[in-house]
Amino acid sequence: DAKTTQPTSMDCAEGRAANLPCNHSTISGNEYVYWYRQIHSQGPQYIIHGLKNNETNEMASLIITEDRKSSTLILPHATLRDTAVYYCIAAIYNDYKLSFGAGTTVTVRA
Amino acid sequence: GAVVSQHPSWVICKSGTSVKIECRSLDFQATTMFWYRQFPKQSLMLMATSNEGSKATYEQGVEKDKFLINHASLTLSTLTVTSAHPEDSSFYICSARATSGGRETQYFGPGTRLLVL
């Protein structure tokens, strides 16, 4: 699976949009970009995934650059409950083994 | 989203005993489930892939005789930590593959915290 690079940590203001970047410059054509988050002492929670088109669901939006070398997860209105470690993962769709890196520790502040 | 449960949520056992952890997909069938382990302040590490009706596939460095996996039905996979030792103390998390709206996603259980004394 392609390696992803994320900032170690970031702070966000409550009520504002949170933009989480992820670099995956070696991603292959059959690898999707998945985003999960893990709130302290819980199992990871699925957020969103995409191949090359931008995606949106009730939790977030995923913007993937045209060359697919990077992406941004957008939480439109961050709340204190969004404080978590966010993982960006590149994985082959049918293989579906998720390789978790260190992720980005996101702290939403009031 | 699909719901995955784990039981127990936490367990304390004596060194040398075996511990069984259950992973269930509550509202969908899962032919494939995954077992992860997470040590404090570290990320999740995939231990093995559990396939219904066949043997599990273990990641490099994971002892299959120590971590026994059984995927007896489409909604249940079990992980048994045999002859547990203090170094096996960790957060064990399972996940299950689900297909919804033509899109495949992996959903995680809440995790089981194991403490071996």
mmCIF file of C-alpha atoms in Angstrom:
data_model
loop_
_atom_site.group_PDB
_atom_site.id
_atom_site.type_symbol
_atom_site.label_atom_id
_atom_site.label_comp_id
_atom_site.label_asym_id
_atom_site.label_seq_id
_atom_site.Cartn_x
_atom_site.Cartn_y
_atom_site.Cartn_z
ATOM 1 C CA ASP A 1 0.000 0.000 0.000
ATOM 2 C CA ALA A 2 1.150 3.535 -0.669
ATOM 3 C CA LYS A 3 2.576 5.421 2.283
ATOM 4 C CA THR A 4 0.661 8.461 3.464
ATOM 5 C CA THR A 5 2.037 11.507 5.255
ATOM 6 C CA GLN A 6 -0.018 13.601 7.647
ATOM 7 C CA PRO A 7 0.820 16.423 10.058
ATOM 8 C CA THR A 8 1.361 15.161 13.579
ATOM 9 C CA SER A 9 -1.186 17.453 15.145
ATOM 10 C CA MET A 10 -3.444 20.420 14.538
ATOM 11 C CA ASP A 11 -5.812 22.605 16.487
ATOM 12 C CA CYS A 12 -9.183 23.744 15.249
ATOM 13 C CA ALA A 13 -11.683 26.248 16.541
ATOM 14 C CA GLU A 14 -15.123 24.972 17.433
ATOM 15 C CA GLY A 15 -17.680 25.849 14.787
ATOM 16 C CA ARG A 16 -15.082 26.447 12.094
ATOM 17 C CA ALA A 17 -14.185 24.157 9.231
ATOM 18 C CA ALA A 18 -11.278 21.796 9.867
ATOM 19 C CA ASN A 19 -9.099 20.986 6.859
ATOM 20 C CA LEU A 20 -6.902 17.918 7.310
ATOM 21 C CA PRO A 21 -4.229 17.375 4.659
ATOM 22 C CA CYS A 22 -2.754 14.069 3.541
ATOM 23 C CA ASN A 23 0.026 13.366 1.055
ATOM 24 C CA HIS A 24 0.089 10.092 -0.869
ATOM 25 C CA SER A 25 2.465 10.808 -3.726
ATOM 26 C CA THR A 26 3.105 7.130 -4.521
ATOM 27 C CA ILE A 27 -0.536 6.080 -4.630
ATOM 28 C CA SER A 28 -1.310 3.588 -7.372
ATOM 29 C CA GLY A 29 -4.255 3.647 -9.720
ATOM 30 C CA ASN A 30 -6.224 0.985 -7.864
ATOM 31 C CA GLU A 31 -5.759 2.420 -4.397
ATOM 32 C CA TYR A 32 -8.522 4.325 -2.693
ATOM 33 C CA VAL A 33 -8.026 7.007 -0.063
ATOM 34 C CA TYR A 34 -9.773 6.124 3.192
ATOM 35 C CA TRP A 35 -10.237 8.318 6.235
ATOM 36 C CA TYR A 36 -10.911 6.988 9.703
ATOM 37 C CA ARG A 37 -10.796 8.611 13.098
ATOM 38 C CA GLN A 38 -10.208 7.199 16.556
ATOM 39 C CA ILE A 39 -11.557 8.885 19.612
ATOM 40 C CA HIS A 40 -9.615 8.054 22.749
ATOM 41 C CA SER A 41 -9.984 4.421 23.889
ATOM 42 C CA GLN A 42 -12.465 3.532 21.143
ATOM 43 C CA GLY A 43 -12.278 1.605 17.905
ATOM 44 C CA PRO A 44 -11.697 3.566 14.690
ATOM 45 C CA GLN A 45 -14.722 5.124 13.042
ATOM 46 C CA TYR A 46 -15.124 5.167 9.279
ATOM 47 C CA ILE A 47 -15.489 8.676 7.846
ATOM 48 C CA ILE A 48 -15.263 8.620 4.076
ATOM 49 C CA HIS A 49 -13.328 7.213 1.139
ATOM 50 C CA GLY A 50 -12.800 7.977 -2.532
ATOM 51 C CA LEU A 51 -10.803 7.094 -5.626
ATOM 52 C CA LYS A 52 -10.456 10.255 -7.693
ATOM 53 C CA ASN A 53 -13.690 12.182 -7.465
ATOM 54 C CA ASN A 54 -14.515 14.436 -4.547
ATOM 55 C CA GLU A 55 -16.853 12.807 -2.070
ATOM 56 C CA THR A 56 -19.248 14.156 0.539
ATOM 57 C CA ASN A 57 -21.342 12.511 3.198
ATOM 58 C CA GLU A 58 -23.024 13.525 6.420
ATOM 59 C CA MET A 59 -19.751 13.603 8.299
ATOM 60 C CA ALA A 60 -17.236 15.192 5.979
ATOM 61 C CA SER A 61 -16.024 16.037 2.490
ATOM 62 C CA LEU A 62 -13.030 14.524 0.767
ATOM 63 C CA ILE A 63 -11.177 16.546 -1.821
ATOM 64 C CA ILE A 64 -8.665 14.606 -3.930
ATOM 65 C CA THR A 65 -6.268 16.474 -6.208
ATOM 66 C CA GLU A 66 -6.380 15.732 -9.897
ATOM 67 C CA ASP A 67 -3.029 13.948 -9.821
ATOM 68 C CA ARG A 68 -4.235 12.011 -6.743
ATOM 69 C CA LYS A 69 -1.005 12.735 -4.888
ATOM 70 C CA SER A 70 -2.750 14.442 -2.024
ATOM 71 C CA SER A 71 -6.156 14.897 -0.458
ATOM 72 C CA THR A 72 -7.914 16.969 2.160
ATOM 73 C CA LEU A 73 -10.555 15.885 4.613
ATOM 74 C CA ILE A 74 -12.916 18.693 5.513
ATOM 75 C CA LEU A 75 -15.028 18.690 8.650
ATOM 76 C CA PRO A 76 -17.436 21.539 7.837
ATOM 77 C CA HIS A 77 -18.284 22.626 11.384
ATOM 78 C CA ALA A 78 -15.930 21.165 13.942
ATOM 79 C CA THR A 79 -17.311 20.360 17.385
ATOM 80 C CA LEU A 80 -15.548 19.346 20.574
ATOM 81 C CA ARG A 81 -16.615 15.762 19.894
ATOM 82 C CA ASP A 82 -14.526 15.772 16.723
ATOM 83 C CA THR A 83 -11.367 15.755 18.823
ATOM 84 C CA ALA A 84 -9.638 12.524 17.762
ATOM 85 C CA VAL A 85 -6.750 10.997 15.848
ATOM 86 C CA TYR A 86 -7.521 11.090 12.122
ATOM 87 C CA TYR A 87 -5.995 8.482 9.852
ATOM 88 C CA CYS A 88 -5.551 8.818 6.090
ATOM 89 C CA ILE A 89 -4.975 5.430 4.464
ATOM 90 C CA ALA A 90 -4.346 4.346 0.893
ATOM 91 C CA ALA A 91 -5.614 0.842 0.261
ATOM 92 C CA ILE A 92 -6.461 -1.405 -2.636
ATOM 93 C CA TYR A 93 -10.212 -1.828 -2.865
ATOM 94 C CA ASN A 94 -10.431 -5.603 -3.143
ATOM 95 C CA ASP A 95 -7.480 -6.327 -0.870
ATOM 96 C CA TYR A 96 -8.752 -3.948 1.753
ATOM 97 C CA LYS A 97 -5.963 -4.322 4.252
ATOM 98 C CA LEU A 98 -5.723 -1.060 6.127
ATOM 99 C CA SER A 99 -2.269 0.063 7.182
ATOM 100 C CA PHE A 100 -2.560 2.665 9.923
ATOM 101 C CA GLY A 101 0.124 5.293 10.278
ATOM 102 C CA ALA A 102 0.497 7.750 13.129
ATOM 103 C CA GLY A 103 -2.375 9.936 11.932
ATOM 104 C CA THR A 104 -3.101 13.533 12.852
ATOM 105 C CA THR A 105 -4.159 14.353 16.382
ATOM 106 C CA VAL A 106 -6.882 16.945 15.979
ATOM 107 C CA THR A 107 -7.892 19.015 18.975
ATOM 108 C CA VAL A 108 -11.013 21.134 18.668
ATOM 109 C CA ARG A 109 -10.971 24.039 21.094
ATOM 110 C CA ALA A 110 -13.920 26.079 22.324
ATOM 111 C CA GLY B 1 -23.276 2.585 9.285
ATOM 112 C CA ALA B 2 -22.874 -1.090 10.067
ATOM 113 C CA VAL B 3 -22.402 -2.082 13.696
ATOM 114 C CA VAL B 4 -19.653 -4.326 15.008
ATOM 115 C CA SER B 5 -19.560 -5.406 18.642
ATOM 116 C CA GLN B 6 -16.843 -6.953 20.767
ATOM 117 C CA HIS B 7 -17.051 -8.917 23.976
ATOM 118 C CA PRO B 8 -15.729 -8.474 26.537
ATOM 119 C CA SER B 9 -14.894 -4.785 26.498
ATOM 120 C CA TRP B 10 -12.139 -5.376 29.001
ATOM 121 C CA VAL B 11 -10.566 -8.355 30.700
ATOM 122 C CA ILE B 12 -7.960 -8.937 33.385
ATOM 123 C CA CYS B 13 -6.356 -12.349 33.589
ATOM 124 C CA LYS B 14 -3.454 -14.134 35.208
ATOM 125 C CA SER B 15 -0.335 -14.943 33.271
ATOM 126 C CA GLY B 16 -0.563 -18.350 31.610
ATOM 127 C CA THR B 17 -4.316 -18.365 31.104
ATOM 128 C CA SER B 18 -6.145 -18.116 27.787
ATOM 129 C CA VAL B 19 -8.550 -15.361 26.881
ATOM 130 C CA LYS B 20 -11.205 -15.432 24.158
ATOM 131 C CA ILE B 21 -12.456 -12.246 22.515
ATOM 132 C CA GLU B 22 -15.579 -12.249 20.344
ATOM 133 C CA CYS B 23 -16.253 -9.989 17.386
ATOM 134 C CA ARG B 24 -19.767 -9.842 15.942
ATOM 135 C CA SER B 25 -21.272 -8.036 12.981
ATOM 136 C CA LEU B 26 -24.730 -7.143 14.277
ATOM 137 C CA ASP B 27 -26.649 -6.059 11.200
ATOM 138 C CA PHE B 28 -24.726 -7.503 8.299
ATOM 139 C CA GLN B 29 -22.838 -10.597 7.258
ATOM 140 C CA ALA B 30 -19.087 -10.473 7.020
ATOM 141 C CA THR B 31 -17.093 -13.064 5.147
ATOM 142 C CA THR B 32 -13.927 -11.270 6.160
ATOM 143 C CA MET B 33 -13.002 -9.816 9.517
ATOM 144 C CA PHE B 34 -9.723 -8.370 10.703
ATOM 145 C CA TRP B 35 -7.956 -8.351 14.058
ATOM 146 C CA TYR B 36 -5.737 -5.463 15.136
ATOM 147 C CA ARG B 37 -3.670 -4.736 18.198
ATOM 148 C CA GLN B 38 -2.842 -1.294 19.573
ATOM 149 C CA PHE B 39 -0.291 -0.598 22.275
ATOM 150 C CA PRO B 40 -0.425 2.662 24.277
ATOM 151 C CA LYS B 41 0.440 5.753 22.266
ATOM 152 C CA GLN B 42 0.899 3.667 19.133
ATOM 153 C CA SER B 43 -1.160 3.110 16.019
ATOM 154 C CA LEU B 44 -3.170 0.018 15.114
ATOM 155 C CA MET B 45 -1.241 -2.971 13.844
ATOM 156 C CA LEU B 46 -2.975 -5.600 11.736
ATOM 157 C CA MET B 47 -2.534 -9.048 13.253
ATOM 158 C CA ALA B 48 -4.556 -11.299 10.985
ATOM 159 C CA THR B 49 -7.332 -11.593 8.456
ATOM 160 C CA SER B 50 -10.178 -13.892 9.436
ATOM 161 C CA ASN B 51 -12.065 -15.626 6.642
ATOM 162 C CA GLU B 52 -15.349 -17.410 7.224
ATOM 163 C CA GLY B 53 -15.001 -21.124 6.704
ATOM 164 C CA SER B 54 -11.254 -21.122 6.160
ATOM 165 C CA LYS B 55 -8.013 -20.561 7.988
ATOM 166 C CA ALA B 56 -6.975 -17.111 9.043
ATOM 167 C CA THR B 57 -4.095 -15.312 7.369
ATOM 168 C CA TYR B 58 -1.549 -13.945 9.815
ATOM 169 C CA GLU B 59 0.733 -10.953 9.335
ATOM 170 C CA GLN B 60 4.445 -11.397 9.561
ATOM 171 C CA GLY B 61 5.651 -11.729 13.137
ATOM 172 C CA VAL B 62 2.274 -12.771 14.564
ATOM 173 C CA GLU B 63 2.299 -16.268 16.064
ATOM 174 C CA LYS B 64 -0.674 -18.219 14.789
ATOM 175 C CA ASP B 65 -0.431 -20.768 17.600
ATOM 176 C CA LYS B 66 -0.582 -18.049 20.194
ATOM 177 C CA PHE B 67 -3.379 -16.011 18.632
ATOM 178 C CA LEU B 68 -6.005 -18.521 17.543
ATOM 179 C CA ILE B 69 -8.665 -17.175 15.224
ATOM 180 C CA ASN B 70 -11.941 -18.879 14.416
ATOM 181 C CA HIS B 71 -14.508 -17.473 11.996
ATOM 182 C CA ALA B 72 -17.277 -19.999 12.428
ATOM 183 C CA SER B 73 -20.141 -17.988 10.983
ATOM 184 C CA LEU B 74 -20.799 -14.951 8.821
ATOM 185 C CA THR B 75 -21.366 -12.811 11.903
ATOM 186 C CA LEU B 76 -18.814 -14.076 14.417
ATOM 187 C CA SER B 77 -15.052 -14.237 14.638
ATOM 188 C CA THR B 78 -13.150 -15.090 17.800
ATOM 189 C CA LEU B 79 -9.582 -14.369 18.834
ATOM 190 C CA THR B 80 -8.089 -16.524 21.588
ATOM 191 C CA VAL B 81 -4.905 -15.340 23.218
ATOM 192 C CA THR B 82 -3.370 -18.571 24.489
ATOM 193 C CA SER B 83 -1.076 -18.693 27.505
ATOM 194 C CA ALA B 84 -1.248 -14.938 27.867
ATOM 195 C CA HIS B 85 1.728 -13.053 29.288
ATOM 196 C CA PRO B 86 2.052 -9.458 30.477
ATOM 197 C CA GLU B 87 3.539 -8.412 27.121
ATOM 198 C CA ASP B 88 0.240 -9.446 25.492
ATOM 199 C CA SER B 89 -1.537 -6.694 27.398
ATOM 200 C CA SER B 90 -2.964 -4.436 24.738
ATOM 201 C CA PHE B 91 -6.074 -3.029 23.087
ATOM 202 C CA TYR B 92 -7.461 -5.604 20.643
ATOM 203 C CA ILE B 93 -9.779 -4.311 17.928
ATOM 204 C CA CYS B 94 -11.671 -6.214 15.270
ATOM 205 C CA SER B 95 -13.230 -4.979 12.070
ATOM 206 C CA ALA B 96 -15.521 -6.400 9.420
ATOM 207 C CA ARG B 97 -15.949 -5.752 5.736
ATOM 208 C CA ALA B 98 -19.379 -4.561 4.646
ATOM 209 C CA THR B 99 -20.791 -3.580 1.302
ATOM 210 C CA SER B 100 -23.338 -0.801 1.268
ATOM 211 C CA GLY B 101 -24.692 0.904 -1.817
ATOM 212 C CA GLY B 102 -22.125 -0.868 -3.928
ATOM 213 C CA ARG B 103 -19.282 0.569 -1.871
ATOM 214 C CA GLU B 104 -17.161 -1.574 0.376
ATOM 215 C CA THR B 105 -16.157 -0.285 3.768
ATOM 216 C CA GLN B 106 -14.527 -1.671 6.866
ATOM 217 C CA TYR B 107 -16.275 -1.104 10.194
ATOM 218 C CA PHE B 108 -14.552 -1.448 13.549
ATOM 219 C CA GLY B 109 -15.635 -2.773 16.900
ATOM 220 C CA PRO B 110 -15.209 -0.785 20.113
ATOM 221 C CA GLY B 111 -12.145 -2.779 21.147
ATOM 222 C CA THR B 112 -11.225 -5.078 24.023
ATOM 223 C CA ARG B 113 -8.671 -4.000 26.562
ATOM 224 C CA LEU B 114 -6.624 -6.931 27.880
ATOM 225 C CA LEU B 115 -4.486 -6.716 30.986
ATOM 226 C CA VAL B 116 -2.376 -9.743 31.853
ATOM 227 C CA LEU B 117 -1.034 -9.783 35.392
#
